[in-house]
PDB file of C-alpha atoms and ligand atoms in Angstrom:
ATOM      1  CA  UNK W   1     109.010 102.019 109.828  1.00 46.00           C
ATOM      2  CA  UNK W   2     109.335 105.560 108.038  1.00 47.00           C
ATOM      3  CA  UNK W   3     106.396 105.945 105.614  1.00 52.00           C
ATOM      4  CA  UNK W   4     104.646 109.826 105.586  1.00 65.00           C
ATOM      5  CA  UNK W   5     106.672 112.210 103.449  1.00 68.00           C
ATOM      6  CA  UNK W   6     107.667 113.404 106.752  1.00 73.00           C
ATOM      7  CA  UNK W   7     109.552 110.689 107.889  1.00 75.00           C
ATOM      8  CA  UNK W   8     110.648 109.527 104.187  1.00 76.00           C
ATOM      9  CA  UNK W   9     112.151 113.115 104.211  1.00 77.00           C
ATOM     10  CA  UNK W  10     113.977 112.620 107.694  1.00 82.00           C
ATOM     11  CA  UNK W  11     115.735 109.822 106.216  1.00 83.00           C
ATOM     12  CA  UNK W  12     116.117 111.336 102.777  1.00 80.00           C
ATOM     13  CA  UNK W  13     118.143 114.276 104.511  1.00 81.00           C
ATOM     14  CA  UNK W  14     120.044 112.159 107.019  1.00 84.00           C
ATOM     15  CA  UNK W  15     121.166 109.759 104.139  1.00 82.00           C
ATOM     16  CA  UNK W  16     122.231 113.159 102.131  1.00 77.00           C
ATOM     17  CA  UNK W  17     125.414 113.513 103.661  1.00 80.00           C
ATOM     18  CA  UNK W  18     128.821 111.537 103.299  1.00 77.00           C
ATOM     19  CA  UNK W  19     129.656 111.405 106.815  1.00 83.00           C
ATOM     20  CA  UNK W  20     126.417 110.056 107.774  1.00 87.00           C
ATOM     21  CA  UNK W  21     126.594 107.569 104.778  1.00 84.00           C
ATOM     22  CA  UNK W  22     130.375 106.471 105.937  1.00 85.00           C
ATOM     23  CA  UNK W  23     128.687 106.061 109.621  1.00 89.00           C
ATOM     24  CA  UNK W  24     126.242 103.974 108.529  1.00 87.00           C
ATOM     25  CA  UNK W  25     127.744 101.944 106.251  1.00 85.00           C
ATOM     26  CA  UNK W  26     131.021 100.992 109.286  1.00 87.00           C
ATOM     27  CA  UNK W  27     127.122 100.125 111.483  1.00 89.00           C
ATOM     28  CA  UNK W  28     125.919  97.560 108.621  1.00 86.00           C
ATOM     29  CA  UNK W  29     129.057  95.776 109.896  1.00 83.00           C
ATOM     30  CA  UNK W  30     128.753  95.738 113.078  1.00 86.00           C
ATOM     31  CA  UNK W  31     127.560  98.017 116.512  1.00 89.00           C
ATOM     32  CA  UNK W  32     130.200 101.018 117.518  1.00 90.00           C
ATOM     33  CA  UNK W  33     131.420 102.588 119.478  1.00 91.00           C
ATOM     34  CA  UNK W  34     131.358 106.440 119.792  1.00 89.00           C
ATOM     35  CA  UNK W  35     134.731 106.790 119.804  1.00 89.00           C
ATOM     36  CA  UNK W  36     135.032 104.290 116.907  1.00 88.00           C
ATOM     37  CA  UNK W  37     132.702 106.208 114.851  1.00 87.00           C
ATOM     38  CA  UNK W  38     134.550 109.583 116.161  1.00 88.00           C
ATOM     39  CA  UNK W  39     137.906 108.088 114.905  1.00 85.00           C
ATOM     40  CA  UNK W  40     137.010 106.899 111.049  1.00 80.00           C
ATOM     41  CA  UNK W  41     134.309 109.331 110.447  1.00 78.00           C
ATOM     42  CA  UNK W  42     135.784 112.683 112.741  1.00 79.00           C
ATOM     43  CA  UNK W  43     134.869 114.393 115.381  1.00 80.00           C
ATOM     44  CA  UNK W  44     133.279 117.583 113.809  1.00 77.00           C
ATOM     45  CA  UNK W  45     129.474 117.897 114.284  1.00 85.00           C
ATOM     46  CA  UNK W  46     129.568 114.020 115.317  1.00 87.00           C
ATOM     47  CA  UNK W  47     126.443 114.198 117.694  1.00 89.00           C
ATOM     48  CA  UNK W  48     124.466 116.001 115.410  1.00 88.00           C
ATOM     49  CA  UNK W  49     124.887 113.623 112.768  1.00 89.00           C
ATOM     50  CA  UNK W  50     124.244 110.536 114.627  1.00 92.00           C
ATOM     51  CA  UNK W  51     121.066 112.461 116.206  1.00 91.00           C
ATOM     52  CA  UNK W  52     120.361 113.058 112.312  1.00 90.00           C
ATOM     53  CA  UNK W  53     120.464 108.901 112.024  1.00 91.00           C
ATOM     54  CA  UNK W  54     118.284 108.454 115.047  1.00 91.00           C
ATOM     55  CA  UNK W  55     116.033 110.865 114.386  1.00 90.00           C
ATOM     56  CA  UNK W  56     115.674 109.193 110.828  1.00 87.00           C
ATOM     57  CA  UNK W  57     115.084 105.926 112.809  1.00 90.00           C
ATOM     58  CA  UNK W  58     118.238 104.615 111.106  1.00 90.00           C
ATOM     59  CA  UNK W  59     120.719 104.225 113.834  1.00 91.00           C
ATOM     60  CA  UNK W  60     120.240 103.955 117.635  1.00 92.00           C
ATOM     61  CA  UNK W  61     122.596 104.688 120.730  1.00 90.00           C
ATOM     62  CA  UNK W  62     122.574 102.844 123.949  1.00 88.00           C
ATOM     63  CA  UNK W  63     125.411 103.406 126.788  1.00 87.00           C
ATOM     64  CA  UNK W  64     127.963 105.012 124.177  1.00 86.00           C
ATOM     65  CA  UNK W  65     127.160 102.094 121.797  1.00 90.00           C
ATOM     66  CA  UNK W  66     125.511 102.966 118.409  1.00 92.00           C
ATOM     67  CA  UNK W  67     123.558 100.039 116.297  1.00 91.00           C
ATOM     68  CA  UNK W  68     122.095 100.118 113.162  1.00 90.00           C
ATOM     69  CA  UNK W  69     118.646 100.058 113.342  1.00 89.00           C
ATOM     70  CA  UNK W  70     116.268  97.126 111.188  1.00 87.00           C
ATOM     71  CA  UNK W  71     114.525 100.051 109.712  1.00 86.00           C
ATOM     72  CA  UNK W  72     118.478 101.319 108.565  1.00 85.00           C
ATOM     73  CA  UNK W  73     119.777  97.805 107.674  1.00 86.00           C
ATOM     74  CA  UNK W  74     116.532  97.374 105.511  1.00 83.00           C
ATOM     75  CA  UNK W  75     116.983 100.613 104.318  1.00 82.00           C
ATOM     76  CA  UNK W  76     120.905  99.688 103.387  1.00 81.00           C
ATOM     77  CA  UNK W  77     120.364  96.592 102.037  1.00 77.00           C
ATOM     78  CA  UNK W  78     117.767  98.368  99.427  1.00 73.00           C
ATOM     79  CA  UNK W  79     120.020 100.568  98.545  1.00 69.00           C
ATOM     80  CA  UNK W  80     123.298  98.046  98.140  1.00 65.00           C
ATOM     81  CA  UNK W  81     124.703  98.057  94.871  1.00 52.00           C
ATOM     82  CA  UNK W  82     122.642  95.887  92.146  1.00 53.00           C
ATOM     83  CA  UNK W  83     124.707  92.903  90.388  1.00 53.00           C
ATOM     84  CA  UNK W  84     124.087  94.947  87.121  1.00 52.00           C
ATOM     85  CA  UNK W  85     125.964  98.107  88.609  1.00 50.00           C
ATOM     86  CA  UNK W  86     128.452  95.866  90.038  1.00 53.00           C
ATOM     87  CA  UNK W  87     129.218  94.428  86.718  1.00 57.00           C
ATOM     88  CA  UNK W  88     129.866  97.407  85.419  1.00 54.00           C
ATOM     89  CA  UNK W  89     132.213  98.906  88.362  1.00 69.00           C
ATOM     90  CA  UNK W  90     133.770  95.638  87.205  1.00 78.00           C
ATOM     91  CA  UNK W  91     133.845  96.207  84.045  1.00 72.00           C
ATOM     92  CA  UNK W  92     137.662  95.840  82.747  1.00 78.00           C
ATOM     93  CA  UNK W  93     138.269  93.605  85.267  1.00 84.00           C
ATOM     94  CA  UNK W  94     140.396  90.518  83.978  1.00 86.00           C
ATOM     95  CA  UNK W  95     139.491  86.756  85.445  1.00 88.00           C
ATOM     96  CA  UNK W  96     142.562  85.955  87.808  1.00 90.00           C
ATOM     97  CA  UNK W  97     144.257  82.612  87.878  1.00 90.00           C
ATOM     98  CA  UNK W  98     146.122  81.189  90.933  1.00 86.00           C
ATOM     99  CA  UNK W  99     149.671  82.266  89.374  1.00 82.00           C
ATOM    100  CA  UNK W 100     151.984  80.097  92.499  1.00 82.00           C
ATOM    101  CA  UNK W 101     151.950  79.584  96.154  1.00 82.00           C
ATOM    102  CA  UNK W 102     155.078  80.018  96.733  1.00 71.00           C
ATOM    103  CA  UNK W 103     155.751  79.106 100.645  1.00 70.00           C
ATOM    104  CA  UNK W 104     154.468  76.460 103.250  1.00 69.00           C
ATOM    105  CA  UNK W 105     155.419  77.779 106.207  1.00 68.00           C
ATOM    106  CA  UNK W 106     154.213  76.284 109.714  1.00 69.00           C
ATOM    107  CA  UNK W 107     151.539  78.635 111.901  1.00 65.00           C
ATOM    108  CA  UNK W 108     152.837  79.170 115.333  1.00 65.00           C
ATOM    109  CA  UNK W 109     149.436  79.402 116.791  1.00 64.00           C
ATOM    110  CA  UNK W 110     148.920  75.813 115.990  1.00 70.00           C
ATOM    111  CA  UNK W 111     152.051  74.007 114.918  1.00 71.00           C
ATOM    112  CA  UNK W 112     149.969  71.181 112.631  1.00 76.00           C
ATOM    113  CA  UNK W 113     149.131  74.097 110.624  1.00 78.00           C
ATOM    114  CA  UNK W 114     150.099  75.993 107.585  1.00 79.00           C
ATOM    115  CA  UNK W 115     150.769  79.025 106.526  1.00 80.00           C
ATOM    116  CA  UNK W 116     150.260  79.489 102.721  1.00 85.00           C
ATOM    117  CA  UNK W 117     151.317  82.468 100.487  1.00 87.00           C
ATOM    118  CA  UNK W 118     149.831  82.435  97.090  1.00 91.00           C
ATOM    119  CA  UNK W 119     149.800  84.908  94.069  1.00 91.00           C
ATOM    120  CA  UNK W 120     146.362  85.734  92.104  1.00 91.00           C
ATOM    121  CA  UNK W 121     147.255  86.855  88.260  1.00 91.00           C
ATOM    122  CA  UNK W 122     146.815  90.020  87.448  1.00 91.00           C
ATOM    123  CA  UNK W 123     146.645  91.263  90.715  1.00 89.00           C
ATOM    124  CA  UNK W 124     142.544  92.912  91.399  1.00 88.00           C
ATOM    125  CA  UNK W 125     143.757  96.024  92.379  1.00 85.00           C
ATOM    126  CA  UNK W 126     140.665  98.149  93.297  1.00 82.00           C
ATOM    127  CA  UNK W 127     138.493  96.005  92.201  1.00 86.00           C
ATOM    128  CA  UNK W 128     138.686  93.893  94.997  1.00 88.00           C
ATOM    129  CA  UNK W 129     136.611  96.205  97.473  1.00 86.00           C
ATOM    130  CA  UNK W 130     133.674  95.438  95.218  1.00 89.00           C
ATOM    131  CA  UNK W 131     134.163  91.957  96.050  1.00 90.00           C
ATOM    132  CA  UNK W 132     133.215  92.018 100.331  1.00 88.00           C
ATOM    133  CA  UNK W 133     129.602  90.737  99.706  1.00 87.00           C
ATOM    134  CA  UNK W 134     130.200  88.254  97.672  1.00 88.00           C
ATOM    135  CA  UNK W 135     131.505  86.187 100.797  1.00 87.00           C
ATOM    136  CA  UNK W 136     129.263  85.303 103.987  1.00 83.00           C
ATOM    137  CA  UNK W 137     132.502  86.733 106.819  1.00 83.00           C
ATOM    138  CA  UNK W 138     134.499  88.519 104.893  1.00 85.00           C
ATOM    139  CA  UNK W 139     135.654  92.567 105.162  1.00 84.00           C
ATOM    140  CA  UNK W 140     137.883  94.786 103.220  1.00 85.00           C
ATOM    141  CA  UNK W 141     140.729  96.685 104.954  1.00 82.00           C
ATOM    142  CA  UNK W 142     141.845 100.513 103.741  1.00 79.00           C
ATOM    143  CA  UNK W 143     144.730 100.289 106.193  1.00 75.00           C
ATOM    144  CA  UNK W 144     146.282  96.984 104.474  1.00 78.00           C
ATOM    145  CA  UNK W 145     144.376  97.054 101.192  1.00 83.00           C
ATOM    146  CA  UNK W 146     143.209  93.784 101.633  1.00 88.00           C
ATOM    147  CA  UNK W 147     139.872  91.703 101.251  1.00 90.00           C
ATOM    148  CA  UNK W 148     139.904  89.386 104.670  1.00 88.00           C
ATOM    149  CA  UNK W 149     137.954  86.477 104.493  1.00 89.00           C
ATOM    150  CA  UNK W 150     137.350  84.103 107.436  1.00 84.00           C
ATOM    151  CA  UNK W 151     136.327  80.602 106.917  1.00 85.00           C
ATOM    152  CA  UNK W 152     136.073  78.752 109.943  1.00 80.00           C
ATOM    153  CA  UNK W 153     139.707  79.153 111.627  1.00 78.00           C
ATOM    154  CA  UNK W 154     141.204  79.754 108.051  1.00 85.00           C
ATOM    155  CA  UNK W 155     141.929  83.657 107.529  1.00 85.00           C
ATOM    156  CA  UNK W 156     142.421  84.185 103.940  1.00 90.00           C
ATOM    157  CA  UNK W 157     144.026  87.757 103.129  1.00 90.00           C
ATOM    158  CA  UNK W 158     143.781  89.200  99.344  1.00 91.00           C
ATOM    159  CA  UNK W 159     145.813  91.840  98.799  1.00 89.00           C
ATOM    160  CA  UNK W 160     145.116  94.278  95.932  1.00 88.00           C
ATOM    161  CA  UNK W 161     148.848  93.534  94.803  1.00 89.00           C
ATOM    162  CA  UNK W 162     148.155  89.913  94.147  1.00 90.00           C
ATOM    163  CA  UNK W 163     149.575  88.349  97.081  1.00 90.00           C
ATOM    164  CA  UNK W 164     146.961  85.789  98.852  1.00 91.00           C
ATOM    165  CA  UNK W 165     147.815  84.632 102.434  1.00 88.00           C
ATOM    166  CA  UNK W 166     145.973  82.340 104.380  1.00 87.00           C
ATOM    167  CA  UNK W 167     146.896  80.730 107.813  1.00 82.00           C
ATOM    168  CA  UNK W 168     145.903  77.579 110.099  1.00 81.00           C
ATOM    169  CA  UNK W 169     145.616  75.215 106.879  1.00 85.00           C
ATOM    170  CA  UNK W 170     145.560  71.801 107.130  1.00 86.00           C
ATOM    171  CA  UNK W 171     147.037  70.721 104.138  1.00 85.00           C
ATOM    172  CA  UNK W 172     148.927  71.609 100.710  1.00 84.00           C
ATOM    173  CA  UNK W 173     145.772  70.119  99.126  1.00 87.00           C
ATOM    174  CA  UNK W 174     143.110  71.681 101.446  1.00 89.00           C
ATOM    175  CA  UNK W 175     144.750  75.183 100.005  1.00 89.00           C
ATOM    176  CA  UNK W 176     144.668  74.325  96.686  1.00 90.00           C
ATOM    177  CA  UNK W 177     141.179  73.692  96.786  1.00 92.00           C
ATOM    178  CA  UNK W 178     140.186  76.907  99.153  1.00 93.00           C
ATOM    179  CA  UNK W 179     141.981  78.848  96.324  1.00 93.00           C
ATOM    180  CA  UNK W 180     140.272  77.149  93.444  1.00 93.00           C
ATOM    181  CA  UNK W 181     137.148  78.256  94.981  1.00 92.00           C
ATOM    182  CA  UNK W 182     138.213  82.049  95.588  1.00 93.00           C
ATOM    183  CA  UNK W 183     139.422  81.787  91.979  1.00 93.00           C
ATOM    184  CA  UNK W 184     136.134  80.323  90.760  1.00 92.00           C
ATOM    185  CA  UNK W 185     133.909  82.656  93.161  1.00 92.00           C
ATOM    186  CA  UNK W 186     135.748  85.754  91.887  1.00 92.00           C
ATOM    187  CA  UNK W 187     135.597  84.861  88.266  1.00 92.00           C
ATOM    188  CA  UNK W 188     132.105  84.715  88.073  1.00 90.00           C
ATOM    189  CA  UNK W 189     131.405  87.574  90.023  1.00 89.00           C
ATOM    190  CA  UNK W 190     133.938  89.301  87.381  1.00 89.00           C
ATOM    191  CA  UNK W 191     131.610  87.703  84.429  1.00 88.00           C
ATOM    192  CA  UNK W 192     128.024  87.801  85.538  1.00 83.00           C
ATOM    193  CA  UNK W 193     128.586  90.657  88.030  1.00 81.00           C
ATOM    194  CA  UNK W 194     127.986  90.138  92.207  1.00 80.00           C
ATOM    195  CA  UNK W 195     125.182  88.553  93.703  1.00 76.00           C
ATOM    196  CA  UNK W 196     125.747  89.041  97.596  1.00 76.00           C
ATOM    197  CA  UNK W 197     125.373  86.877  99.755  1.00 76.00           C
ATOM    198  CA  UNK W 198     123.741  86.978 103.591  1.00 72.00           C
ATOM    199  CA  UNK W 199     126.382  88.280 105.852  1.00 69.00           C
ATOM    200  CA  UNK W 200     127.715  86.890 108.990  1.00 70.00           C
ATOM    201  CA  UNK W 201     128.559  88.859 111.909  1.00 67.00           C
ATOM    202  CA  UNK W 202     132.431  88.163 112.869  1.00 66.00           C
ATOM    203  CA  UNK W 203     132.884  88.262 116.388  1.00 71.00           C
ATOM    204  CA  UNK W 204     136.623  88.415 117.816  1.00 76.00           C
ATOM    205  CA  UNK W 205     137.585  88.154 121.505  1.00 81.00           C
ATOM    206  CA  UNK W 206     140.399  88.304 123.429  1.00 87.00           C
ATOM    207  CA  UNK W 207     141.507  84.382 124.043  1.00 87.00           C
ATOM    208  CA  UNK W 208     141.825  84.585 120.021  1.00 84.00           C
ATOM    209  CA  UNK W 209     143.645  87.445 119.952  1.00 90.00           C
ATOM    210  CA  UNK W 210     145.660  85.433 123.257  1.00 93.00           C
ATOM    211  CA  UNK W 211     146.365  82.576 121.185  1.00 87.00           C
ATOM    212  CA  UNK W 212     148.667  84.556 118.791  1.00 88.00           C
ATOM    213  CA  UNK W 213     150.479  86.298 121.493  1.00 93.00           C
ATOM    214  CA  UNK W 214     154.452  85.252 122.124  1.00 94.00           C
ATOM    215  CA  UNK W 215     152.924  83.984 125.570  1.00 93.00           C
ATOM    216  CA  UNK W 216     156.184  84.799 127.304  1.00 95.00           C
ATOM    217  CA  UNK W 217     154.719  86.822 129.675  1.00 96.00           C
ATOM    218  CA  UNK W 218     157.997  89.166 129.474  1.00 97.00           C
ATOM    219  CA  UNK W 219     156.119  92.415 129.868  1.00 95.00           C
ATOM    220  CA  UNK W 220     157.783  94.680 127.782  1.00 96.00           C
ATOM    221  CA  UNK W 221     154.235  95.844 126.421  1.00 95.00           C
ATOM    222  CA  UNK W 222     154.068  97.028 130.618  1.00 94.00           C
ATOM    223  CA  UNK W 223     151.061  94.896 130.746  1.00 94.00           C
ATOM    224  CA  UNK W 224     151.050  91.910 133.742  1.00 94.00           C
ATOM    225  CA  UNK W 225     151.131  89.193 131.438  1.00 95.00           C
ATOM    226  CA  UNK W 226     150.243  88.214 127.601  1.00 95.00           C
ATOM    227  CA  UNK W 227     146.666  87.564 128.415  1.00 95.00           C
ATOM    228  CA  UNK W 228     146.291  91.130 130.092  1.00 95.00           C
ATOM    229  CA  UNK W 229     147.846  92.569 127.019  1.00 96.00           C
ATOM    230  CA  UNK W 230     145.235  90.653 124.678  1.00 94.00           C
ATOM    231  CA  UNK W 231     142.060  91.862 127.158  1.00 92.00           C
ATOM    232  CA  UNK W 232     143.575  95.710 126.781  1.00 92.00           C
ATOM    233  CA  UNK W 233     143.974  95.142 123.282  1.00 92.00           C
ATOM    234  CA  UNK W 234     140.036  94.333 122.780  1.00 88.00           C
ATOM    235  CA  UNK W 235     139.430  97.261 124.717  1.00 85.00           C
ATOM    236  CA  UNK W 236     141.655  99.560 122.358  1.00 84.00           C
ATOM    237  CA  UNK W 237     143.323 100.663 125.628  1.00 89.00           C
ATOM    238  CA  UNK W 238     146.723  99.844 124.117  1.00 91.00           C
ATOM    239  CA  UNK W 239     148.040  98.894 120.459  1.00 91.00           C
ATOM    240  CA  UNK W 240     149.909  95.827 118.941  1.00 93.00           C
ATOM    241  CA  UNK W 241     153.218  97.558 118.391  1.00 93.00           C
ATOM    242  CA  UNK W 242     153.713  97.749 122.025  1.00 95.00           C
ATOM    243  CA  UNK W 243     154.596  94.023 121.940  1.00 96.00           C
ATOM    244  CA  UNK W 244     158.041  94.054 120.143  1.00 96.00           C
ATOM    245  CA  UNK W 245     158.912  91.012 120.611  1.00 95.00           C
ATOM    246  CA  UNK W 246     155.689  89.786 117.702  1.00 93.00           C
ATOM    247  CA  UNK W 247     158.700  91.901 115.403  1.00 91.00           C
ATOM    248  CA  UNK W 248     160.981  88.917 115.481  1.00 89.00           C
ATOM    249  CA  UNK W 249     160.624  87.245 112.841  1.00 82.00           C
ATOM    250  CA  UNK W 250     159.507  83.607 114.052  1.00 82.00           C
ATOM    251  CA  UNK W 251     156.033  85.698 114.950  1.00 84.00           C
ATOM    252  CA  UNK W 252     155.574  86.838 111.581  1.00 78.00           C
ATOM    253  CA  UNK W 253     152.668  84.774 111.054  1.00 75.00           C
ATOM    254  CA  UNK W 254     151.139  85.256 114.114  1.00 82.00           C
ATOM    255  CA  UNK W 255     151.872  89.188 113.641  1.00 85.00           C
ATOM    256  CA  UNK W 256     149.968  89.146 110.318  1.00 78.00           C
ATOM    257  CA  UNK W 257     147.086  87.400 111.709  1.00 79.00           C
ATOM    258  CA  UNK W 258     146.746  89.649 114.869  1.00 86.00           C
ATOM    259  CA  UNK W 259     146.580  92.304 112.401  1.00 83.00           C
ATOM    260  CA  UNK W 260     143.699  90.812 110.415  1.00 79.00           C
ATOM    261  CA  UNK W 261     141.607  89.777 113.714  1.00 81.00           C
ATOM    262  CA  UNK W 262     142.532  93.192 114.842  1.00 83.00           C
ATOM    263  CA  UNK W 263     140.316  94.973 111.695  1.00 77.00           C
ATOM    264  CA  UNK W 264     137.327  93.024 113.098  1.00 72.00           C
ATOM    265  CA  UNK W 265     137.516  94.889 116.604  1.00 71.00           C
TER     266      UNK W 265
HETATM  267  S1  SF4 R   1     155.299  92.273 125.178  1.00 77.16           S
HETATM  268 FE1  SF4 R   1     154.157  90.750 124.022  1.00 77.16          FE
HETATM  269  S2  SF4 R   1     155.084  88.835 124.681  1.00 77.16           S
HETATM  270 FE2  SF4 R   1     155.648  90.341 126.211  1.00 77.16          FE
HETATM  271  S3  SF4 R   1     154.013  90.238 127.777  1.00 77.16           S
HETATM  272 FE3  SF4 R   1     153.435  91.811 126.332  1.00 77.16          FE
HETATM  273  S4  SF4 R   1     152.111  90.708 124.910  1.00 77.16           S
HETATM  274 FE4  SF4 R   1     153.292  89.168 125.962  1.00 77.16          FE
END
């Protein structure tokens, strides 16, 4: 672990620049891949930052894979936002109340499930990026402006705009009480400011991603079959559009959760 002024200043420098910041904060979440890395942080001086990270003992590479280091998640975790601060990027925040849930709608995936859309009042807007840590599997979204949060099968979606989706629930009663809790959990964080909690690694693979697939095997994605379409899409070799038929509107459901498991990939 870095301790001479040498080494303190290796990581003082590599921690002095945004890119390298963005790069290491998409690694607390999970390993990546170069290309990954490439895509959300750019392509411009890309090796010499991530040598910058390594060098720093931050970050490591292995076969095109780059991982955060225990030195660099020690090192992040020091330097994550203190519940004080967090109050106060908080501050003018108003406590939400569960305003409706307005549909029931069966999940395709699993036809003894529900589908639940709900409405938080007034919607968190920004705010709701500040509220990742306070849940153990849980990640926010630029591209849908959304705080996921996975709780066993359940996949709760928060949307800055108010709207609250969750999918694969049991009951009307079971969702009243899951949104009771996100209620409670997010007003307290909104009075006495966030207290993370330890984060669990969310792992996605393809027979999830299979299971919300038409399963029609129709290939108009050009793949073989479903299944071969779900494999390529864990592999980013192909995208989710390329499966139309998920546009009709029976697979709504099953579109908006591919989406979300999608983000964890
Ligand atoms: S287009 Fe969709 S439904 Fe058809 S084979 Fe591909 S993944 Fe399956």
């Amino acid at each position: 672990m870095p301790g001479s002024p040498a080494e303190v200043k290796l990581v003082s420098n590599a921690m002095a620049n945004a890119t390298r910041r963005k790069i290491m904060a998409m690694l607390v979440e999970a390993d990546r891949k170069r290309e990954e890395i490439e895509k959300a942080a750019g392509a411009s001086m890309l090796d010499y930052h991530l040598q910058m990270l390594q060098q720093a003992g931050l970050a490591s590479a292995k076969d095109g894979t780059i991982s955060i280091t225990d030195f660099g998640r020690n090192f992040m975790e020091s330097k994550a936002e203190k519940p004080a601060e967090a109050k106060k990027d908080l501050a003018g925040t108003k406590p939400i109340e569960i305003a409706e849930v307005r549909q029931l709608l069966p999940c395709i995936a699993d036809k003894t499930k529900f589908r639940i859309i709900a409405r938080a009042e007034p919607p968190l807007g920004g705010a709701l990026k500040l509220l990742e840590p306070l849940f153990p599997r849980a990640r926010y979204s630029e591209k849908i402006g959304a705080l996921i949060i996975q709780r066993g099968n359940i996949l709760i979606t928060a949307y800055s705009t108010g709207n609250i989706t969750m999918t694969m629930i049991s009951s009307e009663n079971e969702a009243k009480a899951i949104l009771e809790e996100l209620k409670r959990t997010i007003n307290e964080a909104i009075a006495k400011g966030i207290t993370p909690v330890p984060r669990e690694k969310i792992k996605v693979d393809h027979a999830e991603i299979y299971e919300y697939l038409p399963k029609t095997d129709c290939k108009v994605c050009a793949e073989q079959s479903c299944y071969t379409f779900a494999i390529r899409l864990m592999g980013r070799e192909t995208t989710l559009d390329k499966c139309t038929p998920l546009l009709e509107p029976k697979y709504a459901t099953n579109l908006e959760h591919l989406r979300v498991l999608l983000e964890y990939i």
